[in-house]
Amino acid sequence: MAETGEEETASAEASGFSDLSDSELVEFLDLEEAKESAVSLSKPGPSSELPGKDDRPVSLQNWKRGLDVLSPMERFHLKYLYVTDLCTQNWCELQMVYGKELPGSLTPEKAAVLDTGASIHLAKELELHDLVTVPIATKEDAWAVKFLNILAMIPALQSEGHVREFPVFGEVEGIFLVGVIDELHYTSKGELELAELKTRRRPMLPLPAQKKKDYFQVSLYKYIFDAMVQGKVTPASLIHHTKLCLDKPLGPSVLRHARQGGVSVKSLGDLMELVFLSLTLSDLPAIDTLKLEYIHQETATILGTEIVAFEEKEVKSKVQHYVAYWMGHRDPQGVDVEEAWKCRTCDYVDICEWRRGSGVLSSSWEPKAKKVK
């Protein structure tokens, strides 16, 4: 009976929206905007079979008819990924794929969870600094705002020992990743700690499967942040993946915001040079500690905290596995039978070919009209 009760609890939380962190919320909203302007995608084509997870056969989806098979990065017209993309793969890779194939509006329940979580995160952020709205018109403007935030946060972290919403980016296993660290602060021992706040819809800690996703998220943030402060992230890599135009003049709102912060630049190239120079000369250390804090949305009660051990080999292994999908080297995979309880509140349970094929993608799979639960 205990196992049944646990699964029922998990299914109510299985959407993943019940414990969003600040960083996941920011990335999710960016993804929703990207979905709205997404270009129509090619229908699946013929398929063959390849060894999949645990050597089980998985049908290879030819996402474009004929021999010209596109990788998911090409199909979805993506230049880079969010950390949230890989975290969602950690939960259920096929759910993430359906979400990109069949974008739709949020269910009322998920929208309510997001609104409540956003209010809590906003209150936390306002404890440290005011928020300033900067209108942007181009992708160069958007990246300029990221860079300006980094330039402001590096000295703030060094002098005040505490910042929130720190942008991170870098190439990992051939894919460029972008994210936002919830909080960085120095402990009483002088160690740099990364803290992620997770708001919970129910007053209980998440199950191991959900914690696994959270562990991976904070570990990936550390991996990227450490690379940034150690000089392993290069301007050339950033330009190559994002296709940013460094000579394009920045918008007037961005330039005004920069001047107010004491930064005099004209183009993104000028600003990017300052950011990489600042990261190199800042003497910021690598992150020492990873902490997760779970809080109940309704009462703001702290449900518990966990210190996460960073296992670099395991993080790299997972990233390699997830990136293989994005590069087109393997098919997306659903959950194992032991974690089928995750499907109970999935928006795509009625059309999921992984479930219909008992762990094998059907050769005739095509995106269908989404039935929002």
mmCIF file of C-alpha atoms in Angstrom:
data_model
loop_
_atom_site.group_PDB
_atom_site.id
_atom_site.type_symbol
_atom_site.label_atom_id
_atom_site.label_comp_id
_atom_site.label_asym_id
_atom_site.label_seq_id
_atom_site.Cartn_x
_atom_site.Cartn_y
_atom_site.Cartn_z
ATOM 1 C CA MET A 1 0.000 0.000 0.000
ATOM 2 C CA ALA A 2 2.886 2.348 0.742
ATOM 3 C CA GLU A 3 4.191 1.994 -2.782
ATOM 4 C CA THR A 4 0.774 2.686 -4.279
ATOM 5 C CA GLY A 5 0.330 5.799 -2.176
ATOM 6 C CA GLU A 6 3.752 7.038 -3.157
ATOM 7 C CA GLU A 7 2.998 6.635 -6.830
ATOM 8 C CA GLU A 8 -0.288 8.498 -6.486
ATOM 9 C CA THR A 9 1.464 11.375 -4.794
ATOM 10 C CA ALA A 10 4.106 11.416 -7.467
ATOM 11 C CA SER A 11 1.596 11.389 -10.294
ATOM 12 C CA ALA A 12 -0.001 14.562 -9.008
ATOM 13 C CA GLU A 13 3.413 16.214 -9.129
ATOM 14 C CA ALA A 14 4.619 14.475 -12.266
ATOM 15 C CA SER A 15 4.218 17.408 -14.603
ATOM 16 C CA GLY A 16 7.386 18.911 -13.163
ATOM 17 C CA PHE A 17 5.705 22.304 -12.661
ATOM 18 C CA SER A 18 5.207 21.698 -8.956
ATOM 19 C CA ASP A 19 8.799 22.432 -8.024
ATOM 20 C CA LEU A 20 10.109 25.015 -10.458
ATOM 21 C CA SER A 21 13.123 27.036 -9.425
ATOM 22 C CA ASP A 22 13.690 30.649 -10.432
ATOM 23 C CA SER A 23 16.019 29.570 -13.195
ATOM 24 C CA GLU A 24 13.637 26.962 -14.574
ATOM 25 C CA LEU A 25 10.800 29.503 -14.571
ATOM 26 C CA VAL A 26 12.819 32.032 -16.559
ATOM 27 C CA GLU A 27 13.916 29.382 -19.051
ATOM 28 C CA PHE A 28 10.412 27.925 -19.340
ATOM 29 C CA LEU A 29 8.856 31.279 -20.167
ATOM 30 C CA ASP A 30 11.540 31.859 -22.799
ATOM 31 C CA LEU A 31 10.745 28.463 -24.283
ATOM 32 C CA GLU A 32 7.008 29.227 -24.382
ATOM 33 C CA GLU A 33 7.731 32.396 -26.350
ATOM 34 C CA ALA A 34 9.937 30.439 -28.737
ATOM 35 C CA LYS A 35 7.172 27.889 -29.282
ATOM 36 C CA GLU A 36 4.700 30.564 -30.278
ATOM 37 C CA SER A 37 6.944 31.694 -33.117
ATOM 38 C CA ALA A 38 8.131 28.231 -34.104
ATOM 39 C CA VAL A 39 8.359 27.369 -37.780
ATOM 40 C CA SER A 40 6.197 24.472 -38.984
ATOM 41 C CA LEU A 41 8.075 21.190 -38.825
ATOM 42 C CA SER A 42 8.497 18.349 -41.295
ATOM 43 C CA LYS A 43 6.482 15.203 -40.801
ATOM 44 C CA PRO A 44 8.238 11.976 -39.814
ATOM 45 C CA GLY A 45 9.455 9.752 -42.585
ATOM 46 C CA PRO A 46 10.567 6.119 -42.876
ATOM 47 C CA SER A 47 12.306 4.425 -39.988
ATOM 48 C CA SER A 48 14.719 1.644 -39.221
ATOM 49 C CA GLU A 49 15.704 -0.026 -35.952
ATOM 50 C CA LEU A 50 18.679 0.711 -33.742
ATOM 51 C CA PRO A 51 19.751 -0.573 -30.330
ATOM 52 C CA GLY A 52 18.268 1.660 -27.672
ATOM 53 C CA LYS A 53 18.293 1.856 -23.894
ATOM 54 C CA ASP A 54 19.348 -1.472 -22.335
ATOM 55 C CA ASP A 55 19.890 -2.816 -25.887
ATOM 56 C CA ARG A 56 16.156 -2.792 -26.582
ATOM 57 C CA PRO A 57 15.297 -2.087 -30.234
ATOM 58 C CA VAL A 58 14.168 1.472 -30.924
ATOM 59 C CA SER A 59 12.841 2.546 -34.322
ATOM 60 C CA LEU A 60 14.895 5.350 -35.906
ATOM 61 C CA GLN A 61 12.606 8.258 -36.794
ATOM 62 C CA ASN A 62 13.519 9.859 -40.106
ATOM 63 C CA TRP A 63 12.151 13.278 -39.296
ATOM 64 C CA LYS A 64 12.273 14.349 -42.904
ATOM 65 C CA ARG A 65 11.229 12.169 -45.821
ATOM 66 C CA GLY A 66 14.013 10.793 -47.982
ATOM 67 C CA LEU A 67 17.696 10.636 -47.172
ATOM 68 C CA ASP A 68 17.942 14.210 -45.907
ATOM 69 C CA VAL A 69 17.424 13.435 -42.226
ATOM 70 C CA LEU A 70 17.636 16.442 -39.918
ATOM 71 C CA SER A 71 18.839 16.383 -36.348
ATOM 72 C CA PRO A 72 16.440 17.701 -33.658
ATOM 73 C CA MET A 73 18.593 20.837 -33.400
ATOM 74 C CA GLU A 74 17.956 21.458 -37.094
ATOM 75 C CA ARG A 75 14.315 20.403 -37.045
ATOM 76 C CA PHE A 76 13.422 22.727 -34.198
ATOM 77 C CA HIS A 77 15.628 25.518 -35.594
ATOM 78 C CA LEU A 78 17.657 25.720 -32.387
ATOM 79 C CA LYS A 79 21.044 27.364 -32.040
ATOM 80 C CA TYR A 80 21.453 26.457 -28.380
ATOM 81 C CA LEU A 81 19.596 24.729 -25.558
ATOM 82 C CA TYR A 82 18.469 25.695 -22.089
ATOM 83 C CA VAL A 83 19.586 23.737 -19.068
ATOM 84 C CA THR A 84 15.881 23.043 -18.570
ATOM 85 C CA ASP A 85 15.811 21.079 -21.834
ATOM 86 C CA LEU A 86 18.300 18.558 -20.493
ATOM 87 C CA CYS A 87 16.595 18.462 -17.094
ATOM 88 C CA THR A 88 13.298 17.634 -18.803
ATOM 89 C CA GLN A 89 15.055 14.822 -20.651
ATOM 90 C CA ASN A 90 16.127 13.533 -17.248
ATOM 91 C CA TRP A 91 12.431 13.311 -16.294
ATOM 92 C CA CYS A 92 11.019 11.981 -19.577
ATOM 93 C CA GLU A 93 12.755 12.613 -22.851
ATOM 94 C CA LEU A 94 9.769 11.799 -25.022
ATOM 95 C CA GLN A 95 7.553 14.206 -23.066
ATOM 96 C CA MET A 96 10.038 16.946 -23.867
ATOM 97 C CA VAL A 97 9.958 16.031 -27.572
ATOM 98 C CA TYR A 98 6.147 16.013 -27.678
ATOM 99 C CA GLY A 99 6.191 19.421 -26.011
ATOM 100 C CA LYS A 100 8.281 20.830 -28.856
ATOM 101 C CA GLU A 101 6.387 18.978 -31.583
ATOM 102 C CA LEU A 102 2.966 19.912 -30.250
ATOM 103 C CA PRO A 103 3.274 23.243 -28.443
ATOM 104 C CA GLY A 104 0.078 24.396 -26.771
ATOM 105 C CA SER A 105 -1.263 26.495 -23.959
ATOM 106 C CA LEU A 106 -0.752 25.637 -20.317
ATOM 107 C CA THR A 107 -3.467 23.846 -18.426
ATOM 108 C CA PRO A 108 -5.124 26.007 -15.728
ATOM 109 C CA GLU A 109 -3.504 23.885 -12.998
ATOM 110 C CA LYS A 110 -0.001 24.378 -14.366
ATOM 111 C CA ALA A 111 -0.600 28.085 -14.976
ATOM 112 C CA ALA A 112 -1.683 28.510 -11.344
ATOM 113 C CA VAL A 113 1.416 26.668 -10.118
ATOM 114 C CA LEU A 114 3.642 28.897 -12.238
ATOM 115 C CA ASP A 115 1.963 32.075 -10.990
ATOM 116 C CA THR A 116 2.323 31.086 -7.349
ATOM 117 C CA GLY A 117 5.918 29.976 -7.765
ATOM 118 C CA ALA A 118 6.787 33.146 -9.668
ATOM 119 C CA SER A 119 5.452 35.321 -6.851
ATOM 120 C CA ILE A 120 7.629 33.547 -4.283
ATOM 121 C CA HIS A 121 10.716 33.765 -6.481
ATOM 122 C CA LEU A 122 10.088 37.438 -7.212
ATOM 123 C CA ALA A 123 9.835 38.236 -3.509
ATOM 124 C CA LYS A 124 13.164 36.480 -2.914
ATOM 125 C CA GLU A 125 14.832 38.408 -5.703
ATOM 126 C CA LEU A 126 13.505 41.767 -4.477
ATOM 127 C CA GLU A 127 15.157 41.102 -1.121
ATOM 128 C CA LEU A 128 18.509 41.723 -2.816
ATOM 129 C CA HIS A 129 17.872 44.233 -5.577
ATOM 130 C CA ASP A 130 15.265 46.111 -7.577
ATOM 131 C CA LEU A 131 14.140 44.846 -10.957
ATOM 132 C CA VAL A 132 14.517 47.049 -14.019
ATOM 133 C CA THR A 133 12.577 46.410 -17.228
ATOM 134 C CA VAL A 134 14.731 46.897 -20.330
ATOM 135 C CA PRO A 135 12.828 46.756 -23.661
ATOM 136 C CA ILE A 136 14.667 44.704 -26.289
ATOM 137 C CA ALA A 137 14.191 44.462 -30.047
ATOM 138 C CA THR A 138 16.813 41.963 -31.204
ATOM 139 C CA LYS A 139 18.561 38.825 -30.000
ATOM 140 C CA GLU A 140 21.685 40.973 -29.651
ATOM 141 C CA ASP A 141 19.775 43.198 -27.208
ATOM 142 C CA ALA A 142 18.702 40.128 -25.229
ATOM 143 C CA TRP A 143 22.262 38.881 -24.910
ATOM 144 C CA ALA A 144 23.449 42.377 -24.045
ATOM 145 C CA VAL A 145 21.103 42.370 -21.033
ATOM 146 C CA LYS A 146 22.573 39.015 -19.935
ATOM 147 C CA PHE A 147 26.064 40.460 -20.230
ATOM 148 C CA LEU A 148 25.152 43.616 -18.310
ATOM 149 C CA ASN A 149 23.700 41.483 -15.522
ATOM 150 C CA ILE A 150 26.929 39.498 -15.306
ATOM 151 C CA LEU A 151 29.025 42.691 -15.220
ATOM 152 C CA ALA A 152 26.897 43.992 -12.341
ATOM 153 C CA MET A 153 26.804 40.701 -10.433
ATOM 154 C CA ILE A 154 30.518 39.867 -10.403
ATOM 155 C CA PRO A 155 31.523 42.844 -8.204
ATOM 156 C CA ALA A 156 28.321 42.484 -6.162
ATOM 157 C CA LEU A 157 29.167 38.868 -5.367
ATOM 158 C CA GLN A 158 32.721 39.815 -4.430
ATOM 159 C CA SER A 159 31.752 42.779 -2.241
ATOM 160 C CA GLU A 160 28.401 41.726 -0.790
ATOM 161 C CA GLY A 161 28.829 37.961 -1.012
ATOM 162 C CA HIS A 162 25.324 37.306 -2.389
ATOM 163 C CA VAL A 163 23.592 37.529 -5.802
ATOM 164 C CA ARG A 164 20.536 36.016 -7.448
ATOM 165 C CA GLU A 165 19.694 35.136 -11.063
ATOM 166 C CA PHE A 166 23.259 34.756 -12.337
ATOM 167 C CA PRO A 167 23.292 33.964 -16.108
ATOM 168 C CA VAL A 168 25.504 31.097 -17.255
ATOM 169 C CA PHE A 169 26.396 29.785 -20.686
ATOM 170 C CA GLY A 170 28.937 27.529 -22.335
ATOM 171 C CA GLU A 171 29.591 24.651 -24.687
ATOM 172 C CA VAL A 172 29.089 21.176 -23.235
ATOM 173 C CA GLU A 173 29.720 18.097 -25.371
ATOM 174 C CA GLY A 174 29.298 20.059 -28.592
ATOM 175 C CA ILE A 175 26.030 21.767 -27.584
ATOM 176 C CA PHE A 176 25.802 25.340 -26.294
ATOM 177 C CA LEU A 177 23.811 25.587 -23.066
ATOM 178 C CA VAL A 178 22.238 28.644 -21.426
ATOM 179 C CA GLY A 179 20.796 28.904 -17.930
ATOM 180 C CA VAL A 180 20.215 31.086 -14.871
ATOM 181 C CA ILE A 181 21.553 30.155 -11.445
ATOM 182 C CA ASP A 182 19.010 30.890 -8.745
ATOM 183 C CA GLU A 183 21.418 32.091 -6.065
ATOM 184 C CA LEU A 184 25.144 32.328 -5.337
ATOM 185 C CA HIS A 185 26.534 33.286 -1.939
ATOM 186 C CA TYR A 186 29.546 32.797 0.266
ATOM 187 C CA THR A 187 29.106 30.707 3.397
ATOM 188 C CA SER A 188 30.533 31.498 6.815
ATOM 189 C CA LYS A 189 33.476 29.253 5.869
ATOM 190 C CA GLY A 190 34.204 31.387 2.812
ATOM 191 C CA GLU A 191 32.981 28.744 0.357
ATOM 192 C CA LEU A 192 30.982 29.704 -2.725
ATOM 193 C CA GLU A 193 27.589 28.000 -2.521
ATOM 194 C CA LEU A 194 24.984 27.568 -5.247
ATOM 195 C CA ALA A 195 21.448 27.455 -3.821
ATOM 196 C CA GLU A 196 18.350 26.488 -5.799
ATOM 197 C CA LEU A 197 14.910 27.244 -4.383
ATOM 198 C CA LYS A 198 12.191 24.789 -5.389
ATOM 199 C CA THR A 199 8.585 25.672 -4.620
ATOM 200 C CA ARG A 200 6.300 22.701 -3.947
ATOM 201 C CA ARG A 201 2.568 22.628 -4.551
ATOM 202 C CA ARG A 202 2.125 20.049 -1.795
ATOM 203 C CA PRO A 203 3.731 20.204 1.687
ATOM 204 C CA MET A 204 6.052 17.262 1.120
ATOM 205 C CA LEU A 205 9.517 16.609 -0.240
ATOM 206 C CA PRO A 206 9.779 15.223 -3.771
ATOM 207 C CA LEU A 207 10.304 11.568 -4.532
ATOM 208 C CA PRO A 208 13.721 10.235 -5.587
ATOM 209 C CA ALA A 209 12.891 10.474 -9.309
ATOM 210 C CA GLN A 210 12.172 14.188 -8.955
ATOM 211 C CA LYS A 211 15.209 14.779 -6.769
ATOM 212 C CA LYS A 212 17.363 13.123 -9.426
ATOM 213 C CA LYS A 213 16.294 15.811 -11.899
ATOM 214 C CA ASP A 214 17.101 18.538 -9.357
ATOM 215 C CA TYR A 215 20.528 17.039 -8.591
ATOM 216 C CA PHE A 216 21.352 17.012 -12.274
ATOM 217 C CA GLN A 217 20.228 20.615 -12.709
ATOM 218 C CA VAL A 218 22.428 22.121 -10.006
ATOM 219 C CA SER A 219 25.365 19.924 -11.030
ATOM 220 C CA LEU A 220 25.074 21.142 -14.607
ATOM 221 C CA TYR A 221 24.964 24.744 -13.413
ATOM 222 C CA LYS A 222 28.192 24.199 -11.482
ATOM 223 C CA TYR A 223 29.820 22.564 -14.495
ATOM 224 C CA ILE A 224 29.013 25.563 -16.716
ATOM 225 C CA PHE A 225 29.776 28.265 -14.119
ATOM 226 C CA ASP A 226 33.150 26.723 -13.260
ATOM 227 C CA ALA A 227 34.061 26.644 -16.953
ATOM 228 C CA MET A 228 33.160 30.333 -17.267
ATOM 229 C CA VAL A 229 35.340 31.535 -14.376
ATOM 230 C CA GLN A 230 38.198 29.210 -15.383
ATOM 231 C CA GLY A 231 38.379 30.689 -18.878
ATOM 232 C CA LYS A 232 37.137 27.548 -20.642
ATOM 233 C CA VAL A 233 34.212 29.347 -22.305
ATOM 234 C CA THR A 234 35.429 31.359 -25.289
ATOM 235 C CA PRO A 235 33.943 34.214 -27.341
ATOM 236 C CA ALA A 236 34.515 32.130 -30.479
ATOM 237 C CA SER A 237 32.332 29.316 -29.146
ATOM 238 C CA LEU A 238 29.587 31.746 -28.150
ATOM 239 C CA ILE A 239 29.551 33.406 -31.580
ATOM 240 C CA HIS A 240 29.703 30.091 -33.422
ATOM 241 C CA HIS A 241 26.647 28.662 -31.681
ATOM 242 C CA THR A 242 24.452 31.741 -31.220
ATOM 243 C CA LYS A 243 25.190 33.372 -34.598
ATOM 244 C CA LEU A 244 25.106 36.777 -32.916
ATOM 245 C CA CYS A 245 26.042 39.860 -34.932
ATOM 246 C CA LEU A 246 28.685 41.616 -32.831
ATOM 247 C CA ASP A 247 28.696 44.780 -34.926
ATOM 248 C CA LYS A 248 24.950 45.388 -34.755
ATOM 249 C CA PRO A 249 24.213 48.565 -32.750
ATOM 250 C CA LEU A 250 22.372 47.948 -29.504
ATOM 251 C CA GLY A 251 18.903 49.355 -28.931
ATOM 252 C CA PRO A 252 18.513 52.750 -27.188
ATOM 253 C CA SER A 253 16.936 51.206 -24.070
ATOM 254 C CA VAL A 254 19.840 48.775 -23.683
ATOM 255 C CA LEU A 255 22.427 51.515 -24.218
ATOM 256 C CA ARG A 256 20.685 53.748 -21.679
ATOM 257 C CA HIS A 257 20.616 50.903 -19.144
ATOM 258 C CA ALA A 258 24.319 50.272 -19.777
ATOM 259 C CA ARG A 259 25.230 53.925 -19.206
ATOM 260 C CA GLN A 260 23.254 53.964 -15.961
ATOM 261 C CA GLY A 261 25.400 51.043 -14.832
ATOM 262 C CA GLY A 262 28.610 52.837 -15.747
ATOM 263 C CA VAL A 263 29.231 50.832 -18.934
ATOM 264 C CA SER A 264 29.977 52.754 -22.147
ATOM 265 C CA VAL A 265 29.581 50.554 -25.241
ATOM 266 C CA LYS A 266 28.019 50.798 -28.693
ATOM 267 C CA SER A 267 27.785 47.208 -29.890
ATOM 268 C CA LEU A 268 27.422 43.697 -28.506
ATOM 269 C CA GLY A 269 31.032 42.993 -29.434
ATOM 270 C CA ASP A 270 32.269 45.730 -27.100
ATOM 271 C CA LEU A 271 30.104 44.404 -24.289
ATOM 272 C CA MET A 272 31.112 40.787 -24.821
ATOM 273 C CA GLU A 273 34.784 41.732 -24.634
ATOM 274 C CA LEU A 274 34.158 43.412 -21.270
ATOM 275 C CA VAL A 275 32.303 40.361 -19.926
ATOM 276 C CA PHE A 276 35.007 37.841 -20.790
ATOM 277 C CA LEU A 277 37.697 40.170 -19.481
ATOM 278 C CA SER A 278 35.769 40.630 -16.247
ATOM 279 C CA LEU A 279 35.308 36.872 -15.809
ATOM 280 C CA THR A 280 39.027 36.308 -16.392
ATOM 281 C CA LEU A 281 40.208 38.997 -13.971
ATOM 282 C CA SER A 282 37.552 38.559 -11.282
ATOM 283 C CA ASP A 283 39.254 35.716 -9.394
ATOM 284 C CA LEU A 284 35.834 34.180 -8.769
ATOM 285 C CA PRO A 285 36.334 30.625 -7.485
ATOM 286 C CA ALA A 286 34.651 27.475 -8.670
ATOM 287 C CA ILE A 287 31.463 26.584 -6.811
ATOM 288 C CA ASP A 288 32.200 24.612 -3.648
ATOM 289 C CA THR A 289 28.739 23.541 -2.490
ATOM 290 C CA LEU A 290 25.429 22.708 -4.154
ATOM 291 C CA LYS A 291 22.272 23.154 -2.071
ATOM 292 C CA LEU A 292 18.604 22.517 -2.823
ATOM 293 C CA GLU A 293 15.892 24.133 -0.709
ATOM 294 C CA TYR A 294 12.270 22.976 -0.982
ATOM 295 C CA ILE A 295 9.508 25.333 0.139
ATOM 296 C CA HIS A 296 5.727 24.927 0.277
ATOM 297 C CA GLN A 297 4.031 27.402 -2.044
ATOM 298 C CA GLU A 298 0.952 28.122 0.058
ATOM 299 C CA THR A 299 2.574 28.561 3.473
ATOM 300 C CA ALA A 300 6.182 29.420 2.493
ATOM 301 C CA THR A 301 7.265 26.741 4.963
ATOM 302 C CA ILE A 302 10.702 25.265 4.345
ATOM 303 C CA LEU A 303 10.165 21.547 3.775
ATOM 304 C CA GLY A 304 13.806 20.602 3.743
ATOM 305 C CA THR A 305 17.260 21.244 2.318
ATOM 306 C CA GLU A 306 19.741 18.917 0.670
ATOM 307 C CA ILE A 307 23.433 19.182 -0.096
ATOM 308 C CA VAL A 308 24.208 17.648 -3.478
ATOM 309 C CA ALA A 309 27.483 15.869 -4.165
ATOM 310 C CA PHE A 310 28.992 16.891 -7.495
ATOM 311 C CA GLU A 311 30.020 13.898 -9.611
ATOM 312 C CA GLU A 312 31.684 15.268 -12.728
ATOM 313 C CA LYS A 313 31.992 11.913 -14.503
ATOM 314 C CA GLU A 314 28.288 11.169 -13.988
ATOM 315 C CA VAL A 315 27.255 14.657 -15.168
ATOM 316 C CA LYS A 316 29.338 14.347 -18.340
ATOM 317 C CA SER A 317 27.968 10.864 -19.017
ATOM 318 C CA LYS A 318 24.368 12.084 -18.747
ATOM 319 C CA VAL A 319 25.030 15.123 -20.911
ATOM 320 C CA GLN A 320 26.627 12.921 -23.575
ATOM 321 C CA HIS A 321 23.547 10.689 -23.559
ATOM 322 C CA TYR A 322 21.092 13.599 -23.817
ATOM 323 C CA VAL A 323 23.138 15.459 -26.431
ATOM 324 C CA ALA A 324 23.194 12.323 -28.610
ATOM 325 C CA TYR A 325 19.467 12.839 -29.162
ATOM 326 C CA TRP A 326 19.847 16.509 -30.114
ATOM 327 C CA MET A 327 22.643 15.675 -32.555
ATOM 328 C CA GLY A 328 20.439 13.056 -34.234
ATOM 329 C CA HIS A 329 22.510 10.075 -33.131
ATOM 330 C CA ARG A 330 19.620 8.267 -31.448
ATOM 331 C CA ASP A 331 15.853 8.326 -30.974
ATOM 332 C CA PRO A 332 14.088 9.927 -28.027
ATOM 333 C CA GLN A 333 13.247 7.506 -25.238
ATOM 334 C CA GLY A 334 10.323 7.286 -22.845
ATOM 335 C CA VAL A 335 10.413 6.164 -19.240
ATOM 336 C CA ASP A 336 11.177 2.667 -18.003
ATOM 337 C CA VAL A 337 8.324 0.471 -16.805
ATOM 338 C CA GLU A 338 9.343 1.131 -13.195
ATOM 339 C CA GLU A 339 8.648 4.839 -13.703
ATOM 340 C CA ALA A 340 5.443 4.518 -15.721
ATOM 341 C CA TRP A 341 3.640 6.388 -12.918
ATOM 342 C CA LYS A 342 5.085 9.574 -14.425
ATOM 343 C CA CYS A 343 2.651 9.154 -17.316
ATOM 344 C CA ARG A 344 -0.440 9.678 -15.150
ATOM 345 C CA THR A 345 -0.465 13.460 -15.488
ATOM 346 C CA CYS A 346 1.440 13.790 -18.745
ATOM 347 C CA ASP A 347 -0.395 15.878 -21.349
ATOM 348 C CA TYR A 348 0.639 13.447 -24.076
ATOM 349 C CA VAL A 349 -0.313 10.131 -22.465
ATOM 350 C CA ASP A 350 -3.140 9.513 -24.958
ATOM 351 C CA ILE A 351 -0.908 9.818 -28.010
ATOM 352 C CA CYS A 352 2.398 8.492 -26.649
ATOM 353 C CA GLU A 353 3.811 5.905 -29.018
ATOM 354 C CA TRP A 354 6.306 4.766 -26.390
ATOM 355 C CA ARG A 355 3.453 3.503 -24.225
ATOM 356 C CA ARG A 356 1.595 1.993 -27.169
ATOM 357 C CA GLY A 357 4.714 0.209 -28.354
ATOM 358 C CA SER A 358 5.727 -1.037 -24.890
ATOM 359 C CA GLY A 359 8.963 0.882 -24.917
ATOM 360 C CA VAL A 360 9.520 1.053 -28.699
ATOM 361 C CA LEU A 361 8.678 3.999 -30.962
ATOM 362 C CA SER A 362 6.257 3.092 -33.727
ATOM 363 C CA SER A 363 7.553 3.430 -37.297
ATOM 364 C CA SER A 364 4.361 5.275 -38.214
ATOM 365 C CA TRP A 365 4.574 7.881 -35.473
ATOM 366 C CA GLU A 366 3.473 11.371 -36.481
ATOM 367 C CA PRO A 367 2.619 14.444 -34.397
ATOM 368 C CA LYS A 368 -1.112 14.575 -33.736
ATOM 369 C CA ALA A 369 -3.493 17.133 -32.355
ATOM 370 C CA LYS A 370 -2.662 17.696 -28.736
ATOM 371 C CA LYS A 371 -5.343 16.818 -26.230
ATOM 372 C CA VAL A 372 -4.694 19.028 -23.204
ATOM 373 C CA LYS A 373 -5.665 17.358 -19.980
#
